Amino acid sequence: MHGMMMDRPLKIIDILKFAEEVHPTQEIISRTLQNSIHTTNYGEIGQRARRMSKALVSMGIKLGDRVATLAWNGYRHFELYFAISGLGAVCHTINPRLSSEQLTYVVNHAEDKIIFLDLTFIPIVEAHLEKFPSTTKYVLMTDKENMPECNIPNVICYEDLIDRADSDYDWPEFPEDTASSLCYTSGTTGNPKGVLYSHRSTVLHALLACVTLSGSFAVGRKILPIVPLFHANAWGIPYSAPLTGTSLVFPGANLDGASVYDLLNQNKVFSAWGVPTVWMGLLDEIKNRGAKPEGLGEMIVGGSAAAKSLIEAFENMDVTVIHAWGMTETSPLGTTGKLTPPYTELPREQQINLKGKQGRKVFMVDLKITDDEGKILPHDGKSVGNLFCRGNTIAGGYFNNEEASKAVIDKDGWFGTGDVATIDEEGFLVLTDRAKDLIKSGGEWISSIDLENMVMAHPDVENCAVIAIPHEKWDERPLLVVVPAEGKKPSKEELIEHLSGHFAKWQMPDDVVYEDTLPLTATGKVSKLTLRQKYEKHILAS
Ligand code: AMP
Protein backbone atom coordinates (compact mmCIF):
# COMPACT_ATOMS: atom_id res chain seq x y z
CA MET A 1 0.00 0.00 0.00
CA HIS A 2 1.35 3.42 -0.92
CA GLY A 3 1.30 6.38 1.40
CA MET A 4 -0.96 9.21 0.34
CA MET A 5 1.35 12.18 0.73
CA MET A 6 2.24 14.58 -2.05
CA ASP A 7 5.33 13.77 -4.02
CA ARG A 8 7.17 17.02 -4.69
CA PRO A 9 10.72 16.92 -6.08
CA LEU A 10 13.46 18.02 -3.66
CA LYS A 11 15.19 20.96 -5.39
CA ILE A 12 18.16 23.07 -4.38
CA ILE A 13 16.52 26.30 -5.49
CA ASP A 14 13.78 25.81 -2.91
CA ILE A 15 16.43 26.34 -0.23
CA LEU A 16 17.23 29.78 -1.60
CA LYS A 17 13.56 30.62 -2.19
CA PHE A 18 12.90 29.72 1.44
CA ALA A 19 15.76 31.91 2.70
CA GLU A 20 14.63 34.75 0.45
CA GLU A 21 11.13 34.63 1.90
CA VAL A 22 11.78 33.73 5.52
CA HIS A 23 15.28 35.13 6.24
CA PRO A 24 15.62 37.97 3.66
CA THR A 25 17.69 40.27 5.87
CA GLN A 26 20.24 37.75 7.09
CA GLU A 27 23.60 38.88 5.79
CA ILE A 28 26.16 37.47 3.40
CA ILE A 29 29.48 39.23 3.98
CA SER A 30 32.39 38.81 1.57
CA ARG A 31 35.94 40.03 1.42
CA THR A 32 36.38 41.11 -2.20
CA LEU A 33 39.50 40.73 -4.32
CA GLN A 34 39.96 44.48 -3.93
CA ASN A 35 40.17 43.77 -0.18
CA SER A 36 37.00 45.66 0.70
CA ILE A 37 34.01 44.19 2.51
CA HIS A 38 30.81 43.60 0.55
CA THR A 39 27.55 42.97 2.36
CA THR A 40 24.34 41.61 0.91
CA ASN A 41 21.54 39.36 2.19
CA TYR A 42 19.42 36.36 1.21
CA GLY A 43 16.68 38.63 -0.17
CA GLU A 44 19.07 40.30 -2.62
CA ILE A 45 20.87 37.07 -3.48
CA GLY A 46 17.50 35.51 -4.40
CA GLN A 47 16.78 38.35 -6.83
CA ARG A 48 20.28 38.29 -8.33
CA ALA A 49 20.25 34.48 -8.73
CA ARG A 50 16.92 34.77 -10.59
CA ARG A 51 18.40 37.36 -12.96
CA MET A 52 21.54 35.30 -13.47
CA SER A 53 19.47 32.20 -14.29
CA LYS A 54 17.54 34.24 -16.84
CA ALA A 55 20.81 35.56 -18.32
CA LEU A 56 22.18 32.01 -18.55
CA VAL A 57 19.05 30.85 -20.36
CA SER A 58 19.45 33.75 -22.80
CA MET A 59 23.04 32.55 -23.41
CA GLY A 60 21.59 29.18 -24.47
CA ILE A 61 22.18 27.20 -21.26
CA LYS A 62 19.73 24.31 -20.90
CA LEU A 63 18.92 21.48 -18.54
CA GLY A 64 22.01 19.29 -18.02
CA ASP A 65 24.56 21.73 -19.49
CA ARG A 66 27.72 22.15 -17.46
CA VAL A 67 28.58 25.68 -16.34
CA ALA A 68 31.86 26.02 -14.48
CA THR A 69 33.25 28.28 -11.77
CA LEU A 70 36.91 29.03 -11.12
CA ALA A 71 36.55 31.20 -8.08
CA TRP A 72 37.25 31.93 -4.42
CA ASN A 73 34.61 31.99 -1.70
CA GLY A 74 32.46 35.07 -2.28
CA TYR A 75 28.85 36.12 -2.81
CA ARG A 76 28.97 35.85 -6.61
CA HIS A 77 30.25 32.27 -6.42
CA PHE A 78 27.53 31.53 -3.85
CA GLU A 79 24.72 32.92 -6.01
CA LEU A 80 26.02 30.95 -9.01
CA TYR A 81 25.53 27.74 -7.03
CA PHE A 82 21.79 28.50 -7.13
CA ALA A 83 21.50 30.31 -10.47
CA ILE A 84 23.11 27.40 -12.35
CA SER A 85 21.47 24.46 -10.60
CA GLY A 86 18.16 26.34 -10.30
CA LEU A 87 17.61 26.26 -14.05
CA GLY A 88 18.55 22.58 -14.20
CA ALA A 89 22.14 23.06 -15.41
CA VAL A 90 25.13 21.58 -13.57
CA CYS A 91 27.48 23.77 -11.53
CA HIS A 92 31.01 22.45 -12.10
CA THR A 93 33.27 23.90 -9.41
CA ILE A 94 36.84 23.78 -10.73
CA ASN A 95 39.74 23.48 -8.30
CA PRO A 96 42.23 26.15 -9.45
CA ARG A 97 45.07 24.26 -7.77
CA LEU A 98 44.90 21.41 -10.29
CA SER A 99 47.96 20.91 -12.47
CA SER A 100 47.72 22.20 -16.04
CA GLU A 101 47.11 18.68 -17.38
CA GLN A 102 44.35 17.98 -14.86
CA LEU A 103 42.70 21.35 -15.51
CA THR A 104 42.68 20.70 -19.24
CA TYR A 105 41.23 17.28 -18.62
CA VAL A 106 38.38 18.36 -16.33
CA VAL A 107 37.18 21.26 -18.51
CA ASN A 108 37.14 19.04 -21.61
CA HIS A 109 35.67 16.05 -19.82
CA ALA A 110 32.89 18.19 -18.31
CA GLU A 111 32.41 19.99 -21.67
CA ASP A 112 31.92 23.26 -19.83
CA LYS A 113 29.76 25.66 -21.85
CA ILE A 114 30.71 28.69 -19.75
CA ILE A 115 33.47 29.30 -17.23
CA PHE A 116 32.86 31.99 -14.61
CA LEU A 117 36.20 33.16 -13.22
CA ASP A 118 37.58 35.48 -10.58
CA LEU A 119 40.14 38.04 -11.75
CA THR A 120 42.90 36.07 -10.00
CA PHE A 121 42.47 33.23 -12.45
CA ILE A 122 42.74 35.20 -15.71
CA PRO A 123 46.37 34.04 -16.28
CA ILE A 124 45.34 30.38 -15.81
CA VAL A 125 42.55 30.69 -18.37
CA GLU A 126 44.72 32.67 -20.81
CA ALA A 127 47.34 29.91 -20.65
CA HIS A 128 44.71 27.25 -21.45
CA LEU A 129 42.59 28.94 -24.12
CA GLU A 130 43.97 26.66 -26.83
CA LYS A 131 43.43 23.58 -24.67
CA PHE A 132 39.86 24.29 -23.52
CA PRO A 133 36.90 23.71 -25.91
CA SER A 134 36.81 26.45 -28.56
CA THR A 135 33.10 27.04 -27.90
CA THR A 136 33.50 27.73 -24.17
CA LYS A 137 32.45 31.25 -23.13
CA TYR A 138 34.07 33.19 -20.30
CA VAL A 139 32.55 35.50 -17.70
CA LEU A 140 34.71 37.61 -15.37
CA MET A 141 33.21 37.74 -11.89
CA THR A 142 33.51 41.48 -11.41
CA ASP A 143 31.84 44.81 -12.20
CA LYS A 144 32.46 47.31 -14.99
CA GLU A 145 34.87 49.46 -12.93
CA ASN A 146 37.15 46.51 -12.23
CA MET A 147 37.11 44.91 -15.70
CA PRO A 148 40.78 44.53 -16.67
CA GLU A 149 42.41 44.28 -20.10
CA CYS A 150 42.96 40.60 -20.85
CA ASN A 151 43.52 38.15 -23.70
CA ILE A 152 40.36 36.13 -23.17
CA PRO A 153 38.29 36.63 -26.35
CA ASN A 154 34.76 38.10 -26.01
CA VAL A 155 34.99 38.01 -22.26
CA ILE A 156 31.75 39.04 -20.51
CA CYS A 157 31.44 41.14 -17.35
CA TYR A 158 29.42 39.39 -14.59
CA GLU A 159 27.54 42.48 -13.44
CA ASP A 160 26.68 43.40 -17.06
CA LEU A 161 25.12 39.98 -17.44
CA ILE A 162 23.00 40.49 -14.32
CA ASP A 163 22.09 44.06 -15.34
CA ARG A 164 20.87 42.93 -18.75
CA ALA A 165 18.38 40.43 -17.28
CA ASP A 166 15.36 41.21 -15.12
CA SER A 167 14.07 39.07 -12.28
CA ASP A 168 10.86 38.11 -14.05
CA TYR A 169 11.85 34.46 -14.18
CA ASP A 170 10.36 31.27 -12.73
CA TRP A 171 12.76 28.46 -12.04
CA PRO A 172 11.56 25.34 -13.88
CA GLU A 173 10.31 22.05 -12.49
CA PHE A 174 12.35 18.89 -13.01
CA PRO A 175 12.77 15.54 -11.23
CA GLU A 176 14.75 15.51 -7.98
CA ASP A 177 17.36 13.10 -9.33
CA THR A 178 18.44 15.72 -11.89
CA ALA A 179 22.19 16.44 -11.72
CA SER A 180 22.97 19.68 -9.90
CA SER A 181 26.70 20.00 -9.44
CA LEU A 182 29.95 18.37 -10.41
CA CYS A 183 33.17 18.26 -8.43
CA TYR A 184 36.26 16.37 -9.60
CA THR A 185 38.42 14.55 -7.10
CA SER A 186 41.93 13.27 -7.66
CA GLY A 187 42.38 9.57 -8.28
CA THR A 188 45.33 7.44 -7.15
CA THR A 189 46.54 7.69 -10.70
CA GLY A 190 45.39 9.12 -13.97
CA ASN A 191 42.73 11.73 -14.39
CA PRO A 192 40.48 13.26 -11.76
CA LYS A 193 37.05 11.65 -11.37
CA GLY A 194 33.81 13.64 -11.41
CA VAL A 195 31.34 13.32 -8.55
CA LEU A 196 27.94 14.30 -9.91
CA TYR A 197 25.55 15.37 -7.14
CA SER A 198 21.80 15.47 -7.61
CA HIS A 199 19.19 17.89 -6.26
CA ARG A 200 17.87 15.15 -4.03
CA SER A 201 21.27 14.19 -2.58
CA THR A 202 22.14 17.84 -2.00
CA VAL A 203 18.89 18.77 -0.23
CA LEU A 204 19.10 15.66 1.95
CA HIS A 205 22.72 16.47 2.80
CA ALA A 206 21.76 20.06 3.66
CA LEU A 207 19.14 18.73 6.07
CA LEU A 208 21.39 16.13 7.65
CA ALA A 209 24.17 18.69 8.16
CA CYS A 210 21.78 21.04 9.99
CA VAL A 211 20.51 18.23 12.17
CA THR A 212 23.97 16.84 12.96
CA LEU A 213 25.67 20.20 13.51
CA SER A 214 22.71 22.00 15.00
CA GLY A 215 24.96 24.38 16.94
CA SER A 216 26.58 25.71 13.78
CA PHE A 217 23.42 26.76 12.00
CA ALA A 218 20.93 29.27 13.42
CA VAL A 219 19.48 32.69 12.69
CA GLY A 220 21.72 35.28 14.32
CA ARG A 221 24.82 33.10 14.02
CA LYS A 222 27.61 33.65 11.51
CA ILE A 223 29.49 30.86 9.81
CA LEU A 224 32.71 31.17 7.83
CA PRO A 225 33.59 28.51 5.26
CA ILE A 226 37.37 28.60 4.90
CA VAL A 227 36.93 25.33 3.05
CA PRO A 228 36.61 26.45 -0.58
CA LEU A 229 33.40 26.37 -2.59
CA PHE A 230 35.40 24.23 -5.06
CA HIS A 231 36.00 21.49 -2.42
CA ALA A 232 33.00 19.22 -2.03
CA ASN A 233 30.49 22.11 -1.96
CA ALA A 234 32.36 23.80 0.90
CA TRP A 235 31.22 20.84 3.01
CA GLY A 236 27.58 21.72 2.37
CA ILE A 237 27.58 25.12 4.11
CA PRO A 238 26.16 27.00 1.08
CA TYR A 239 22.99 24.93 1.40
CA SER A 240 22.65 24.44 5.15
CA ALA A 241 23.22 28.15 5.93
CA PRO A 242 20.30 29.55 3.86
CA LEU A 243 18.10 26.67 4.99
CA THR A 244 18.49 27.88 8.57
CA GLY A 245 18.95 31.62 7.98
CA THR A 246 22.56 31.49 9.22
CA SER A 247 24.67 34.44 8.04
CA LEU A 248 27.61 33.64 5.81
CA VAL A 249 31.05 35.25 5.86
CA PHE A 250 33.22 34.55 2.80
CA PRO A 251 37.00 35.04 2.99
CA GLY A 252 37.82 35.63 -0.70
CA ALA A 253 41.41 34.89 -1.67
CA ASN A 254 43.19 35.65 1.62
CA LEU A 255 43.42 32.49 3.69
CA ASP A 256 46.51 33.28 5.78
CA GLY A 257 46.19 33.30 9.58
CA ALA A 258 46.13 37.10 9.93
CA SER A 259 43.42 37.63 7.29
CA VAL A 260 41.25 34.83 8.65
CA TYR A 261 41.71 36.20 12.18
CA ASP A 262 40.64 39.71 11.14
CA LEU A 263 37.58 38.50 9.31
CA LEU A 264 36.46 36.27 12.18
CA ASN A 265 37.10 39.01 14.72
CA GLN A 266 35.47 41.89 12.82
CA ASN A 267 32.33 39.89 12.11
CA LYS A 268 32.13 37.98 15.39
CA VAL A 269 31.87 34.71 13.52
CA PHE A 270 30.68 31.85 15.71
CA SER A 271 31.57 28.82 13.59
CA ALA A 272 34.42 28.37 11.11
CA TRP A 273 35.15 25.31 8.97
CA GLY A 274 38.44 24.24 7.39
CA VAL A 275 41.33 21.78 7.05
CA PRO A 276 43.96 21.47 9.82
CA THR A 277 46.50 23.58 7.87
CA VAL A 278 44.38 26.74 8.11
CA TRP A 279 43.80 26.15 11.83
CA MET A 280 47.54 25.89 12.40
CA GLY A 281 47.91 29.29 10.70
CA LEU A 282 45.12 30.77 12.81
CA LEU A 283 46.60 29.32 15.99
CA ASP A 284 49.94 31.05 15.31
CA GLU A 285 48.08 34.31 14.76
CA ILE A 286 46.11 33.89 17.99
CA LYS A 287 49.41 33.37 19.83
CA ASN A 288 50.79 36.57 18.26
CA ARG A 289 47.78 38.64 19.22
CA GLY A 290 47.23 37.08 22.63
CA ALA A 291 43.47 36.41 22.28
CA LYS A 292 41.09 34.40 20.14
CA PRO A 293 38.89 36.22 17.60
CA GLU A 294 35.87 37.69 19.39
CA GLY A 295 32.82 35.47 19.22
CA LEU A 296 34.56 32.36 17.87
CA GLY A 297 32.83 29.46 19.60
CA GLU A 298 33.23 26.48 17.33
CA MET A 299 35.47 25.08 14.63
CA ILE A 300 34.82 22.18 12.32
CA VAL A 301 38.00 20.50 11.19
CA GLY A 302 38.27 17.77 8.57
CA GLY A 303 39.81 16.81 5.27
CA SER A 304 42.84 15.43 7.14
CA ALA A 305 43.29 14.15 10.66
CA ALA A 306 43.25 16.87 13.31
CA ALA A 307 46.16 16.52 15.75
CA LYS A 308 45.30 16.23 19.43
CA SER A 309 47.53 19.25 20.18
CA LEU A 310 45.50 21.37 17.73
CA ILE A 311 42.21 20.23 19.26
CA GLU A 312 43.47 20.89 22.77
CA ALA A 313 44.79 24.36 21.92
CA PHE A 314 41.39 25.51 20.63
CA GLU A 315 39.41 23.78 23.36
CA ASN A 316 41.60 25.60 25.91
CA MET A 317 40.28 28.85 24.42
CA ASP A 318 36.67 27.69 24.78
CA VAL A 319 36.34 26.91 21.10
CA THR A 320 34.45 23.65 20.66
CA VAL A 321 36.33 21.51 18.15
CA ILE A 322 34.32 19.12 15.99
CA HIS A 323 36.39 16.72 13.96
CA ALA A 324 34.61 15.44 10.85
CA TRP A 325 35.42 12.83 8.25
CA GLY A 326 34.11 12.82 4.72
CA MET A 327 34.97 12.81 1.06
CA THR A 328 33.97 14.58 -2.12
CA GLU A 329 32.05 11.37 -2.84
CA THR A 330 30.10 11.60 0.44
CA SER A 331 28.71 15.12 -0.15
CA PRO A 332 30.91 15.28 2.10
CA LEU A 333 29.77 14.65 5.70
CA GLY A 334 30.22 10.99 6.70
CA THR A 335 30.97 11.24 10.40
CA THR A 336 31.28 14.02 12.93
CA GLY A 337 32.85 14.09 16.37
CA LYS A 338 30.27 16.33 17.99
CA LEU A 339 30.05 15.01 21.53
CA THR A 340 26.64 14.51 23.03
CA PRO A 341 25.65 13.11 26.44
CA PRO A 342 26.90 10.83 27.94
CA TYR A 343 30.28 11.72 26.40
CA THR A 344 30.02 15.36 27.48
CA GLU A 345 29.97 14.12 31.09
CA LEU A 346 33.38 12.45 30.73
CA PRO A 347 36.55 13.94 32.24
CA ARG A 348 38.08 16.53 29.92
CA GLU A 349 41.11 14.41 28.94
CA GLN A 350 38.81 11.61 27.74
CA GLN A 351 36.68 14.08 25.79
CA ILE A 352 39.79 15.41 24.01
CA ASN A 353 40.78 11.83 23.15
CA LEU A 354 37.34 11.18 21.69
CA LYS A 355 37.53 14.41 19.68
CA GLY A 356 40.77 13.18 18.11
CA LYS A 357 38.79 10.31 16.56
CA GLN A 358 36.96 10.92 13.30
CA GLY A 359 33.58 10.73 15.01
CA ARG A 360 30.35 8.85 14.57
CA LYS A 361 28.22 8.44 11.46
CA VAL A 362 25.69 11.04 10.43
CA PHE A 363 22.06 10.14 9.74
CA MET A 364 21.53 8.28 6.43
CA VAL A 365 25.15 7.11 6.14
CA ASP A 366 25.92 3.45 6.85
CA LEU A 367 29.51 2.40 7.50
CA LYS A 368 31.19 -1.01 7.34
CA ILE A 369 34.77 -2.23 7.53
CA THR A 370 35.90 -5.36 5.73
CA ASP A 371 39.01 -7.46 5.24
CA ASP A 372 40.61 -7.72 1.79
CA GLU A 373 38.21 -10.55 0.82
CA GLY A 374 35.19 -8.41 1.63
CA LYS A 375 34.34 -10.16 4.90
CA ILE A 376 32.67 -7.77 7.34
CA LEU A 377 34.79 -7.08 10.44
CA PRO A 378 33.36 -6.37 13.89
CA HIS A 379 32.99 -2.87 15.29
CA ASP A 380 35.23 -3.60 18.26
CA GLY A 381 37.69 -0.72 18.03
CA LYS A 382 40.49 -3.21 17.26
CA SER A 383 39.73 -4.80 13.87
CA VAL A 384 41.33 -2.75 11.13
CA GLY A 385 39.59 -2.89 7.75
CA ASN A 386 38.74 -1.18 4.49
CA LEU A 387 36.10 1.46 5.10
CA PHE A 388 32.93 1.35 2.97
CA CYS A 389 29.84 3.54 3.13
CA ARG A 390 26.33 3.62 1.73
CA GLY A 391 23.48 6.12 1.67
CA ASN A 392 21.43 8.71 -0.19
CA THR A 393 24.27 11.23 -0.11
CA ILE A 394 27.03 8.85 -1.28
CA ALA A 395 28.24 8.68 -4.90
CA GLY A 396 27.10 5.60 -6.80
CA GLY A 397 29.79 6.07 -9.47
CA TYR A 398 31.70 8.75 -11.39
CA PHE A 399 30.55 11.03 -14.20
CA ASN A 400 31.18 9.43 -17.61
CA ASN A 401 33.76 7.05 -16.21
CA GLU A 402 32.51 3.49 -16.19
CA GLU A 403 35.82 1.93 -15.28
CA ALA A 404 36.36 4.06 -12.16
CA SER A 405 32.68 3.63 -11.21
CA LYS A 406 32.93 -0.16 -11.34
CA ALA A 407 36.15 -0.20 -9.34
CA VAL A 408 34.70 1.74 -6.44
CA ILE A 409 31.38 -0.02 -5.72
CA ASP A 410 31.46 -3.50 -4.14
CA LYS A 411 29.12 -6.37 -5.04
CA ASP A 412 26.62 -5.32 -2.38
CA GLY A 413 26.45 -1.73 -3.62
CA TRP A 414 28.72 -0.11 -1.00
CA PHE A 415 31.19 2.63 -1.88
CA GLY A 416 34.87 1.83 -1.13
CA THR A 417 36.42 4.90 0.46
CA GLY A 418 40.07 3.83 0.14
CA ASP A 419 40.48 4.64 3.83
CA VAL A 420 41.53 2.04 6.38
CA ALA A 421 39.86 2.28 9.76
CA THR A 422 38.55 0.82 12.99
CA ILE A 423 35.05 1.41 14.36
CA ASP A 424 34.39 0.81 18.05
CA GLU A 425 31.29 -0.53 19.81
CA GLU A 426 29.95 3.00 20.23
CA GLY A 427 30.43 3.79 16.57
CA PHE A 428 33.52 6.01 16.80
CA LEU A 429 35.55 5.83 13.60
CA VAL A 430 39.35 6.01 13.66
CA LEU A 431 41.25 6.26 10.41
CA THR A 432 44.46 4.28 10.70
CA ASP A 433 45.80 4.44 7.15
CA ARG A 434 44.95 5.18 3.56
CA ALA A 435 44.89 2.38 0.99
CA LYS A 436 44.91 4.86 -1.89
CA ASP A 437 48.39 5.91 -2.86
CA LEU A 438 47.91 9.62 -2.37
CA ILE A 439 49.46 12.36 -0.30
CA LYS A 440 47.25 15.07 1.19
CA SER A 441 48.99 18.41 1.46
CA GLY A 442 47.03 21.34 2.88
CA GLY A 443 43.76 19.64 1.91
CA GLU A 444 44.84 19.00 -1.70
CA TRP A 445 45.81 15.67 -3.22
CA ILE A 446 49.15 14.68 -4.75
CA SER A 447 49.35 11.37 -6.61
CA SER A 448 52.48 9.43 -5.64
CA ILE A 449 51.99 7.10 -8.59
CA ASP A 450 51.94 9.93 -11.13
CA LEU A 451 55.13 11.36 -9.62
CA GLU A 452 56.76 7.91 -9.58
CA ASN A 453 55.88 7.25 -13.23
CA MET A 454 57.53 10.49 -14.25
CA VAL A 455 60.62 9.94 -12.08
CA MET A 456 61.02 6.43 -13.55
CA ALA A 457 61.28 8.00 -16.98
CA HIS A 458 64.57 9.63 -15.89
CA PRO A 459 67.48 7.64 -17.40
CA ASP A 460 69.53 7.71 -14.17
CA VAL A 461 66.77 6.20 -12.01
CA GLU A 462 66.40 2.46 -11.53
CA ASN A 463 63.52 2.49 -9.07
CA CYS A 464 61.69 4.96 -6.88
CA ALA A 465 58.84 5.53 -4.44
CA VAL A 466 57.09 8.68 -3.33
CA ILE A 467 55.84 8.62 0.25
CA ALA A 468 53.92 10.93 2.54
CA ILE A 469 55.94 12.50 5.38
CA PRO A 470 54.06 14.10 8.27
CA HIS A 471 54.37 17.88 8.12
CA GLU A 472 53.33 20.35 10.79
CA LYS A 473 51.86 22.96 8.49
CA TRP A 474 50.69 20.97 5.46
CA ASP A 475 49.80 17.67 7.28
CA GLU A 476 51.70 15.66 4.67
CA ARG A 477 54.38 16.42 2.08
CA PRO A 478 55.91 14.14 -0.57
CA LEU A 479 59.39 12.64 -0.14
CA LEU A 480 61.02 11.01 -3.16
CA VAL A 481 63.00 7.85 -2.45
CA VAL A 482 65.29 7.01 -5.37
CA VAL A 483 67.32 3.92 -6.25
CA PRO A 484 69.81 5.33 -8.78
CA ALA A 485 70.84 3.38 -11.88
CA GLU A 486 74.26 1.76 -11.56
CA GLY A 487 77.06 4.28 -11.41
CA LYS A 488 74.67 7.28 -11.41
CA LYS A 489 73.30 9.64 -8.78
CA PRO A 490 70.87 12.20 -10.21
CA SER A 491 70.78 15.29 -8.00
CA LYS A 492 67.64 16.63 -6.34
CA GLU A 493 67.71 19.68 -8.66
CA GLU A 494 67.97 17.44 -11.75
CA LEU A 495 65.02 15.33 -10.66
CA ILE A 496 62.84 18.33 -9.79
CA GLU A 497 63.71 19.90 -13.15
CA HIS A 498 62.67 16.63 -14.82
CA LEU A 499 59.26 16.80 -13.08
CA SER A 500 58.59 20.47 -13.66
CA GLY A 501 56.00 21.30 -16.29
CA HIS A 502 54.09 18.10 -15.48
CA PHE A 503 53.10 18.97 -11.94
CA ALA A 504 52.07 22.09 -10.11
CA LYS A 505 54.84 23.55 -7.95
CA TRP A 506 53.17 22.54 -4.68
CA GLN A 507 52.94 18.93 -5.92
CA MET A 508 56.74 18.58 -6.24
CA PRO A 509 58.58 16.38 -3.72
CA ASP A 510 60.12 18.45 -0.93
CA ASP A 511 63.22 16.31 -0.75
CA VAL A 512 65.02 13.36 -2.33
CA VAL A 513 66.71 10.51 -0.46
CA TYR A 514 68.69 7.64 -1.95
CA GLU A 515 68.49 3.89 -1.26
CA ASP A 516 70.28 0.88 -2.77
CA THR A 517 67.04 -1.13 -2.93
CA LEU A 518 63.41 -0.58 -1.95
CA PRO A 519 61.79 -2.78 0.76
CA LEU A 520 59.12 -5.16 -0.55
CA THR A 521 55.93 -6.57 0.95
CA ALA A 522 55.08 -10.28 0.99
CA THR A 523 53.34 -9.87 -2.35
CA GLY A 524 56.39 -8.21 -3.92
CA LYS A 525 55.05 -4.62 -3.89
CA VAL A 526 57.15 -1.75 -2.61
CA SER A 527 56.44 -1.53 1.11
CA LYS A 528 55.58 2.11 1.53
CA LEU A 529 54.71 1.43 5.14
CA THR A 530 58.34 0.42 5.84
CA LEU A 531 59.59 3.52 4.02
CA ARG A 532 57.14 5.77 5.84
CA GLN A 533 58.28 4.36 9.18
CA LYS A 534 61.95 4.81 8.25
CA TYR A 535 61.53 8.41 7.11
CA GLU A 536 58.83 9.47 9.56
CA LYS A 537 61.19 11.93 11.25
CA HIS A 538 62.96 13.04 8.07
CA ILE A 539 63.34 16.80 8.12
CA LEU A 540 62.04 18.14 4.84
CA ALA A 541 63.96 20.84 3.05
CA SER A 542 60.99 23.26 2.94
P1 AMP B 1 38.43 14.71 -0.42
O1 AMP B 1 37.56 13.94 -1.31
O2 AMP B 1 39.48 15.50 -1.14
O3 AMP B 1 37.64 15.54 0.54
O4 AMP B 1 39.26 13.70 0.47
C1 AMP B 1 38.65 12.70 1.25
C2 AMP B 1 39.71 11.96 2.02
O5 AMP B 1 40.38 12.85 2.92
C3 AMP B 1 39.22 10.82 2.87
O6 AMP B 1 39.01 9.65 2.12
C4 AMP B 1 40.35 10.69 3.88
O7 AMP B 1 41.46 9.96 3.33
C5 AMP B 1 40.79 12.13 4.08
N1 AMP B 1 40.09 12.71 5.24
C6 AMP B 1 38.96 13.45 5.25
N2 AMP B 1 38.62 13.81 6.50
C7 AMP B 1 39.56 13.26 7.33
C8 AMP B 1 39.79 13.26 8.74
N3 AMP B 1 38.99 13.90 9.58
N4 AMP B 1 40.85 12.57 9.21
C9 AMP B 1 41.70 11.92 8.38
N5 AMP B 1 41.56 11.91 7.04
C10 AMP B 1 40.50 12.57 6.51
Short mmCIF file of N, CA and C in Angstrom, two decimals, residues 82 183 311 372-373 393 451:
data_model
loop_
_atom_site.label_atom_id
_atom_site.label_comp_id
_atom_site.label_asym_id
_atom_site.label_seq_id
_atom_site.Cartn_x
_atom_site.Cartn_y
_atom_site.Cartn_z
N PHE A 82 23.25 28.61 -7.02
CA PHE A 82 21.79 28.50 -7.13
C PHE A 82 21.31 28.87 -8.53
N CYS A 183 31.91 17.90 -9.08
CA CYS A 183 33.17 18.26 -8.43
C CYS A 183 34.14 17.11 -8.68
N ILE A 311 43.53 20.29 18.62
CA ILE A 311 42.21 20.23 19.26
C ILE A 311 42.29 20.84 20.66
N ASP A 372 40.35 -7.84 3.23
CA ASP A 372 40.61 -7.72 1.79
C ASP A 372 39.72 -8.63 0.95
N GLU A 373 39.13 -9.65 1.57
CA GLU A 373 38.21 -10.55 0.82
C GLU A 373 36.77 -10.04 0.89
N THR A 393 23.38 10.10 0.19
CA THR A 393 24.27 11.23 -0.11
C THR A 393 25.66 10.74 -0.54
N LEU A 451 53.76 10.86 -9.81
CA LEU A 451 55.13 11.36 -9.62
C LEU A 451 56.13 10.24 -9.91
#
